[in-house]
Coordinates of C-alpha atoms in Angstrom, one line a residue:
M1 CA 0.0 0.2 -0.3
T2 CA 1.3 3.4 -0.6
V3 CA 1.7 6.7 1.6
W4 CA -1.2 8.1 -0.4
E5 CA -3.6 5.1 -0.2
I6 CA -2.8 5.1 3.8
L7 CA -3.5 9.0 3.8
K8 CA -6.3 8.7 1.8
I9 CA -5.6 11.2 -1.0
E10 CA -4.2 11.5 -4.4
K11 CA -0.4 12.3 -4.9
T12 CA 0.4 15.6 -4.1
T13 CA 2.7 18.2 -3.5
D14 CA 0.6 20.6 -1.4
K15 CA 1.7 20.6 2.2
R16 CA -1.3 21.4 3.6
V17 CA -3.6 18.8 1.8
I18 CA -1.0 16.2 3.3
K19 CA -1.0 17.7 6.9
R20 CA -5.2 18.0 6.8
A21 CA -5.5 14.0 5.7
Y22 CA -2.9 13.3 8.5
A23 CA -5.0 14.9 11.1
K24 CA -8.5 13.5 9.8
A25 CA -7.1 10.0 9.7
L26 CA -5.8 10.6 13.7
K27 CA -9.3 10.7 14.6
Y28 CA -10.0 7.4 13.8
T29 CA -5.9 5.6 14.5
H30 CA -5.4 6.0 18.3
P31 CA -1.4 4.8 19.4
E32 CA -2.7 3.3 22.4
D33 CA -5.6 1.4 20.5
E34 CA -3.7 0.6 17.4
P35 CA 0.1 1.0 17.6
V36 CA 0.9 -0.9 14.3
A37 CA -1.7 1.3 12.2
F38 CA -0.5 4.5 14.0
Q39 CA 3.0 3.6 13.0
K40 CA 2.1 3.3 9.4
L41 CA 0.0 6.2 9.2
K42 CA 3.1 8.2 10.8
E43 CA 5.6 6.6 8.5
A44 CA 3.1 7.4 5.6
F45 CA 2.7 11.0 7.0
D46 CA 6.4 11.2 7.2
Q47 CA 7.1 10.0 3.4
A48 CA 4.7 12.4 1.9
L49 CA 6.5 15.1 3.7
K50 CA 9.8 14.3 2.3
Y51 CA 8.0 13.7 -1.1
Q52 CA 6.8 17.4 -0.8
A53 CA 10.0 18.5 0.2
F54 CA 11.9 16.6 -2.5
D55 CA 9.9 18.5 -4.6
D56 CA 10.1 21.9 -3.7
A57 CA 14.3 21.1 -3.8
V58 CA 14.4 19.9 -7.5
S59 CA 11.4 22.3 -9.2
T60 CA 14.1 24.7 -9.7
S61 CA 16.1 22.2 -12.3
G62 CA 12.6 21.4 -13.7
D63 CA 13.4 17.8 -13.4
I64 CA 11.6 15.3 -11.2
S65 CA 10.1 12.6 -13.4
S66 CA 13.1 10.4 -12.2
F67 CA 11.6 10.7 -8.6
E68 CA 8.8 8.4 -7.6
I69 CA 7.9 7.7 -3.9
R70 CA 8.3 4.0 -2.9
E71 CA 5.7 1.5 -1.3
L72 CA 5.6 1.9 2.5
D73 CA 7.3 -1.6 3.2
E74 CA 10.2 -0.6 1.3
C75 CA 10.3 3.1 3.4
N76 CA 12.9 4.0 6.0
P77 CA 12.2 6.9 7.7
T78 CA 14.8 9.1 9.3
M79 CA 12.9 11.4 11.3
D80 CA 10.8 11.4 13.8
L81 CA 7.2 12.3 13.8
D82 CA 7.4 15.2 16.5
E83 CA 10.6 16.7 14.3
Q84 CA 8.2 16.8 11.4
T85 CA 5.3 18.2 13.3
E86 CA 7.4 20.8 14.5
A87 CA 8.5 21.6 11.2
I88 CA 5.3 22.1 9.6
E89 CA 2.5 24.9 10.7
F90 CA -0.6 23.2 11.6
S91 CA -3.8 25.2 11.9
F92 CA -5.3 25.8 15.0
K93 CA -8.4 23.2 14.0
E94 CA -5.9 21.0 13.3
R95 CA -3.7 21.0 16.6
L96 CA -6.8 20.5 18.4
E97 CA -7.8 17.4 16.8
M98 CA -4.2 16.0 17.1
V99 CA -3.8 16.7 20.8
F100 CA -7.8 14.9 21.2
A101 CA -6.9 12.0 19.2
N102 CA -4.0 11.3 21.7
Y103 CA -5.6 10.4 25.4
N104 CA -2.5 11.1 27.3
E105 CA -2.1 14.4 25.4
R106 CA -5.9 14.6 25.7
I107 CA -5.6 14.7 29.9
N108 CA -2.6 17.2 29.7
I109 CA -3.4 20.6 30.6
E110 CA 0.2 22.2 29.0
A111 CA -0.3 20.3 25.7
W112 CA -3.8 22.4 25.4
R113 CA -2.2 25.4 27.1
E114 CA 0.6 25.5 24.1
I115 CA -2.3 25.2 21.7
F116 CA -4.2 28.2 23.2
Q117 CA -1.6 30.6 24.0
S118 CA 0.7 30.3 21.2
E119 CA 1.1 33.2 19.0
S120 CA -0.5 32.0 15.7
A121 CA -3.6 31.3 17.8
F122 CA -4.0 35.2 18.3
K123 CA -3.8 36.2 14.8
V124 CA -6.1 39.4 14.5
D125 CA -7.9 37.8 11.5
E126 CA -7.9 34.5 12.7
Y127 CA -8.9 34.8 16.6
E128 CA -12.7 35.0 16.1
R129 CA -12.8 32.1 13.6
D130 CA -10.9 29.9 16.0
R131 CA -13.1 30.9 18.9
Y132 CA -15.8 30.2 17.3
Y133 CA -14.2 26.8 15.8
L134 CA -13.1 26.1 19.5
A135 CA -16.8 26.3 21.0
I136 CA -17.8 24.1 18.6
F137 CA -15.3 21.7 19.3
L138 CA -16.1 22.0 23.1
I139 CA -19.6 20.9 22.5
E140 CA -19.1 18.1 20.5
N141 CA -16.3 16.4 23.1
R142 CA -17.4 18.0 26.1
Y143 CA -18.0 14.7 27.9
F144 CA -14.4 13.4 27.0
I145 CA -12.1 16.5 28.1
P146 CA -11.2 17.3 31.7
K147 CA -12.9 20.2 33.3
K148 CA -9.7 22.1 34.1
I149 CA -9.0 22.2 30.3
I150 CA -12.6 23.5 29.6
N151 CA -11.7 25.9 32.4
L152 CA -8.6 27.0 30.4
A153 CA -10.2 27.3 27.4
F154 CA -13.5 29.5 28.7
E155 CA -10.6 31.9 30.3
I156 CA -8.0 32.2 27.4
Y157 CA -10.9 32.6 24.8
N158 CA -13.3 34.3 26.8
L159 CA -16.1 32.1 25.8
N160 CA -18.3 33.6 28.7
E161 CA -18.9 36.4 26.5
M162 CA -20.0 34.3 23.4
I163 CA -23.1 32.9 26.4
S164 CA -23.6 36.4 27.2
N165 CA -23.8 38.3 23.6
D166 CA -24.2 35.2 20.7
T167 CA -27.4 35.3 18.8
N168 CA -27.2 31.9 18.4
L169 CA -29.3 30.1 21.1
D170 CA -28.6 26.5 20.5
L171 CA -24.9 27.4 20.9
V172 CA -25.6 29.4 23.8
F173 CA -27.4 26.7 25.5
A174 CA -25.0 23.7 24.5
L175 CA -21.8 25.8 25.9
K176 CA -23.8 26.5 29.1
E177 CA -23.9 22.9 29.6
V178 CA -20.2 22.5 28.7
K179 CA -19.2 25.1 31.2
D180 CA -21.7 23.6 34.1
L181 CA -20.0 19.9 33.7
P182 CA -18.6 18.6 37.0
P183 CA -15.0 18.3 37.1
F184 CA -14.5 14.6 36.9
E185 CA -10.8 12.8 36.7
F186 CA -9.7 11.2 33.9
V187 CA -5.8 10.2 34.7
A188 CA -7.4 6.8 36.5
L189 CA -8.8 5.7 32.9
Q190 CA -5.5 6.0 31.2
D191 CA -5.2 2.0 30.8
L192 CA -8.8 1.0 29.2
E193 CA -9.4 0.8 25.7
E194 CA -10.9 3.6 24.0
N195 CA -14.6 2.0 23.3
E196 CA -14.6 0.8 26.9
R197 CA -13.6 4.3 28.3
I198 CA -15.9 6.3 26.2
R199 CA -18.9 3.7 27.7
F200 CA -17.2 4.2 31.3
I201 CA -17.3 8.1 30.7
L202 CA -20.8 8.3 29.6
A203 CA -22.2 5.5 32.3
R204 CA -20.6 7.6 34.9
L205 CA -22.3 11.1 33.7
N206 CA -25.5 9.5 33.4
A207 CA -24.8 8.6 37.0
Y208 CA -24.2 11.7 38.1
Q209 CA -27.1 13.6 36.1
C210 CA -29.8 11.1 36.9
L211 CA -32.8 12.3 39.2
E212 CA -34.1 9.3 40.6
T213 CA -32.3 6.6 42.8
K214 CA -33.2 3.7 41.0
K215 CA -31.5 4.9 37.8
I216 CA -28.5 6.3 39.6
Q217 CA -27.9 2.9 41.2
S218 CA -28.5 1.1 37.6
Y219 CA -25.6 3.6 36.0
I220 CA -23.7 3.4 39.0
K221 CA -23.7 -0.7 38.4
Q222 CA -23.1 -0.5 34.7
A223 CA -20.0 1.7 35.0
K224 CA -18.4 -0.4 37.6
A225 CA -18.6 -3.3 35.3
I226 CA -16.3 -1.5 33.2
F227 CA -13.8 0.1 35.3
D228 CA -14.6 -0.1 39.6
K229 CA -11.2 1.9 40.6
D230 CA -12.7 5.3 39.9
P231 CA -12.7 7.5 42.7
D232 CA -15.5 10.1 41.4
L233 CA -17.7 6.8 40.9
E234 CA -17.3 5.7 44.3
L235 CA -18.1 9.2 45.4
I236 CA -21.3 9.5 43.4
E237 CA -22.2 5.9 45.2
I238 CA -21.9 7.2 48.5
I239 CA -23.4 11.0 48.1
S240 CA -26.5 9.4 46.3
R241 CA -27.6 7.2 49.4
T242 CA -28.3 10.6 51.3
G243 CA -31.8 10.8 52.1
K244 CA -31.8 6.5 52.2
F245 CA -29.6 6.8 55.2
N246 CA -28.9 9.3 58.1
F247 CA -26.4 12.0 57.8
N248 CA -24.3 10.6 60.4
S249 CA -24.1 6.9 58.0
I250 CA -23.3 9.1 55.1
L251 CA -20.6 10.9 57.1
K252 CA -18.7 7.9 58.2
E253 CA -18.8 6.5 54.5
I254 CA -17.2 10.3 53.6
N255 CA -14.7 9.9 56.3
A256 CA -13.5 6.8 55.2
F257 CA -13.4 7.8 51.5
I258 CA -11.2 11.0 52.6
A259 CA -8.9 9.2 54.1
K260 CA -7.7 6.9 51.2
N261 CA -8.5 10.2 48.8
P262 CA -7.7 13.4 50.6
E263 CA -7.2 16.1 47.8
Q264 CA -11.0 15.1 46.6
A265 CA -12.6 18.7 46.8
T266 CA -16.2 17.7 46.4
A267 CA -16.1 15.1 49.2
R268 CA -14.4 17.6 51.3
M269 CA -17.1 20.0 50.5
Y270 CA -20.0 17.3 51.5
R271 CA -18.3 16.9 54.6
L272 CA -18.3 20.1 55.6
F273 CA -22.4 20.4 54.6
L274 CA -22.4 17.1 56.6
H275 CA -20.8 19.1 59.9
K276 CA -23.0 21.9 59.4
K277 CA -25.7 20.0 59.5
L278 CA -25.0 18.1 62.5
S279 CA -23.5 20.7 64.2
K280 CA -20.2 19.5 64.0
P281 CA -17.0 21.3 64.7
L282 CA -15.6 23.2 61.4
N283 CA -12.5 21.3 59.7
Y284 CA -10.6 23.9 58.0
K285 CA -9.0 21.6 55.8
D286 CA -12.8 21.0 54.5
L287 CA -13.1 24.4 54.2
K288 CA -9.7 25.3 52.1
G289 CA -11.0 21.8 49.7
A290 CA -14.9 23.1 49.5
I291 CA -13.6 26.6 47.9
L292 CA -11.9 24.7 44.8
E293 CA -14.3 23.2 42.0
T294 CA -16.8 20.6 42.9
Y295 CA -19.7 18.8 41.6
Y296 CA -23.3 18.7 43.3
S297 CA -22.4 22.0 44.3
T298 CA -25.5 23.5 43.1
P299 CA -29.2 23.0 43.7
R300 CA -31.3 20.7 41.5
E301 CA -35.1 19.8 41.5
N302 CA -36.8 16.3 40.3
E303 CA -39.9 16.6 38.3
F304 CA -41.7 17.1 41.4
F305 CA -39.7 20.4 41.8
D306 CA -38.8 19.2 44.7
E307 CA -35.0 20.0 46.2
I308 CA -32.7 17.1 45.1
I309 CA -31.6 16.3 48.8
F310 CA -27.5 15.5 47.9
H311 CA -27.2 18.6 45.8
I312 CA -26.2 21.6 47.9
D313 CA -26.3 25.4 47.3
K314 CA -22.4 25.6 48.0
N315 CA -22.3 29.3 47.4
K316 CA -24.8 29.4 50.8
L317 CA -22.4 26.9 52.6
L318 CA -19.5 28.8 52.4
G319 CA -21.3 31.8 53.0
L320 CA -22.8 31.0 56.0
I321 CA -19.9 29.3 57.6
Y322 CA -17.6 32.4 56.9
Y323 CA -20.5 34.6 58.4
D324 CA -20.0 32.3 61.4
L325 CA -16.4 32.6 61.2
K326 CA -17.2 36.4 61.2
E327 CA -15.3 37.0 57.7
Y328 CA -17.8 39.4 56.4
T329 CA -16.5 40.3 53.1
T330 CA -15.7 36.8 52.5
A331 CA -19.2 35.5 53.4
Y332 CA -20.7 38.3 51.2
T333 CA -19.2 37.2 48.2
Y334 CA -21.1 33.8 48.5
L335 CA -24.2 34.7 49.9
I336 CA -24.8 37.1 47.1
N337 CA -24.6 34.5 44.6
A338 CA -26.6 32.2 46.4
S339 CA -29.4 30.1 44.5
D340 CA -31.7 31.8 46.2
T341 CA -31.1 35.4 48.1
S342 CA -34.6 36.1 48.9
R343 CA -34.5 33.9 51.9
K344 CA -34.5 35.4 55.1
E345 CA -31.5 33.9 56.3
I346 CA -29.8 34.8 53.3
R347 CA -30.9 38.4 53.2
D348 CA -30.5 38.8 56.8
R349 CA -26.6 38.3 56.7
V350 CA -26.2 40.4 53.2
A351 CA -28.1 43.1 54.8
F352 CA -25.8 43.0 58.1
C353 CA -22.3 42.6 55.8
L354 CA -23.4 45.6 53.6
K355 CA -24.0 48.0 56.9
L356 CA -20.8 47.2 58.2
K357 CA -19.1 48.1 54.7
L358 CA -21.6 51.3 54.4
E359 CA -20.1 52.5 57.6
Q360 CA -16.6 51.7 56.7
E361 CA -16.7 53.9 53.7
K362 CA -18.7 56.4 55.8
N363 CA -15.6 56.3 58.1
S364 CA -12.7 56.1 55.7
F365 CA -13.0 56.9 51.9
K366 CA -16.2 59.1 52.4
N367 CA -16.8 58.6 48.6
K368 CA -20.6 59.5 47.9
S369 CA -20.9 57.6 44.6
K370 CA -19.4 54.3 46.5
I371 CA -21.9 55.2 49.6
N372 CA -24.9 55.8 47.3
D373 CA -24.0 52.3 45.5
I374 CA -24.1 50.6 48.8
R375 CA -27.5 51.8 49.4
T376 CA -28.7 50.6 46.3
E377 CA -27.5 47.4 47.1
L378 CA -28.5 47.0 50.8
S379 CA -32.1 47.9 49.3
L380 CA -32.6 44.8 47.8
Y381 CA -31.9 43.1 50.9
S382 CA -33.4 45.4 53.6
L383 CA -37.1 46.6 53.2
W384 CA -36.0 49.8 55.5
T385 CA -33.6 50.7 53.3
F386 CA -35.8 50.2 50.2
E387 CA -38.1 52.8 52.2
Q388 CA -35.7 55.3 52.5
L389 CA -34.4 55.0 48.9
C390 CA -38.2 55.7 47.9
L391 CA -38.7 58.5 50.4
K392 CA -35.7 59.9 49.0
T393 CA -36.3 59.5 45.0
Q394 CA -39.9 59.6 45.0
K395 CA -41.2 62.3 47.4
K396 CA -44.0 64.0 45.1
R397 CA -45.3 60.2 44.7
I398 CA -45.3 59.5 48.8
L399 CA -46.9 63.0 49.6
L400 CA -49.7 62.5 47.1
M401 CA -50.8 59.5 48.3
L402 CA -50.6 60.7 52.0
I403 CA -52.6 63.2 51.2
L404 CA -54.9 61.4 48.8
T405 CA -55.2 58.8 52.3
A406 CA -56.3 61.5 54.9
F407 CA -58.4 63.4 52.5
P408 CA -61.3 60.8 53.1
V409 CA -60.8 60.7 56.8
L410 CA -60.9 64.4 57.2
I411 CA -64.1 64.0 55.3
F412 CA -65.6 61.6 57.4
A413 CA -64.7 63.1 60.6
A414 CA -66.8 66.0 59.5
L415 CA -69.7 64.1 58.7
I416 CA -69.7 62.8 62.1
T417 CA -68.8 65.6 64.1
D418 CA -70.3 69.2 64.4
D419 CA -70.0 72.3 66.6
Q420 CA -72.8 70.8 69.6
K421 CA -71.2 67.4 69.4
T422 CA -68.2 68.1 71.6
D423 CA -68.9 66.2 74.7
T424 CA -66.5 63.8 75.7
I425 CA -68.1 60.3 74.6
W426 CA -67.9 61.7 71.0
A427 CA -64.3 62.8 71.5
N428 CA -63.2 59.5 72.8
Y429 CA -65.1 57.7 69.7
W430 CA -63.1 59.7 67.8
F431 CA -59.7 58.9 69.4
V432 CA -60.5 55.2 69.3
F433 CA -61.4 55.1 65.4
G434 CA -58.6 57.5 64.7
C435 CA -56.0 54.8 66.2
I436 CA -57.7 51.7 64.6
F437 CA -57.8 53.5 61.6
V438 CA -53.9 54.6 61.7
I439 CA -53.4 50.8 62.6
I440 CA -55.0 49.3 59.7
L441 CA -53.4 52.3 57.3
A442 CA -50.1 51.2 58.3
V443 CA -50.4 47.4 58.1
A444 CA -52.0 47.8 54.8
Y445 CA -49.1 50.1 53.9
L446 CA -46.9 47.6 55.1
L447 CA -48.2 44.5 53.5
F448 CA -48.5 47.0 49.8
R449 CA -44.7 48.1 50.1
K450 CA -43.4 45.0 50.9
D451 CA -45.1 43.4 47.6
L452 CA -43.7 46.2 45.6
W453 CA -40.1 45.7 47.3
K454 CA -40.4 42.0 46.3
R455 CA -41.3 42.9 42.9
Y456 CA -38.7 45.7 42.6
R457 CA -35.9 42.8 43.9
E458 CA -37.1 40.4 41.1
A459 CA -36.5 43.1 38.7
K460 CA -33.6 44.9 39.9
I461 CA -31.3 42.3 41.1
E462 CA -30.1 40.3 38.5
E463 CA -29.6 43.6 36.5
Y464 CA -27.6 45.0 39.3
Y465 CA -24.9 42.3 39.5
Q466 CA -24.8 41.6 35.9
N467 CA -23.9 45.5 35.4
K468 CA -21.6 45.3 38.6
K469 CA -19.3 43.0 36.8

């Protein structure tokens, strides 16, 4: 078989055609799965490059008729593939596909960093095209790429901007899914065959994403039949028992797991959650671990809109812990990112943190613009501050409301009293009536303002933090 047949192209001296054919073939020929086929592909690529180089060298003399490339079995390549690939400039797309094709390279963050940060990757006329291709590439291969590499791609190519601004909603939703994938480990899967690895990764992900305990156990069993030494799968199995066993039983299993896997951030975060639930002492190593990227850290609901018990609101958890530690600046940062900031326990603590911040600003910098900004944010968490903001910004409207409220009271008072009815009995009636009316009015006003405040929060809170970023 000739090199051209292996590369599945016609004989050519076009360097770009050769390297594209090689990159395409790498998608289906993995060195760890098919070492013999990969070696033949590598040698075919070497010889095709030599042919192209020879053509360039002799083209000035105009005589290449005596040169014919030999059959692959007769080839004896002298250059290593790495030397050849360094000598040729692959496109951004081809380099991504080549790294992905080799599993050891795929899980090596430095191999990806080299591509993302290379000078050629940031050519002004190609950057937007490459960024769009990278987004599509991540969407297509998302389940099989470590989360740390996905995070690196989002950071360097600012893919969050695409989520915010791209008009293609399908692309936006798919990128959000990529961003929200759990940070599973892939190193332990190096020795698996590619087909087994794919099946295991999908079964593990299905177990994680599954909403019903029976299905979770089914996928766990399916994954363990392929590979039973994966720490992430073991942890998923332990955590999925939450609700069936009591917290103390789960805590014992988590303790045993952490003893074997002390660096597992999700296990640390989950133990922190259990300690908080059971009012046990804080473990600072768990707190340090929980700050890292973890899974099971976003609240989820089942089809009945009930919260899934083994999913945690990590921002709320860390915010409450730091609040108890009196580290109010850090507590505030987490609490404002909790999934539901309308809950009283969150609002009260955020308001307290903001009041401290306001006092510090008044006592030190006295920046009016910043003070007003803090007050505006505080109005999202404190009804009283919201009232003050309304009084300050809607004076005419509130004055008109008070006049319209007082007017019927005066009319009613004029109807039931006259100059001849000034005895003590009528005066007492009027006093009691006035007090009852004022109380009813105050209660109605507070209920009305609270409802207005809730609608104000819903409308303003997301917009406020979006602008703040």
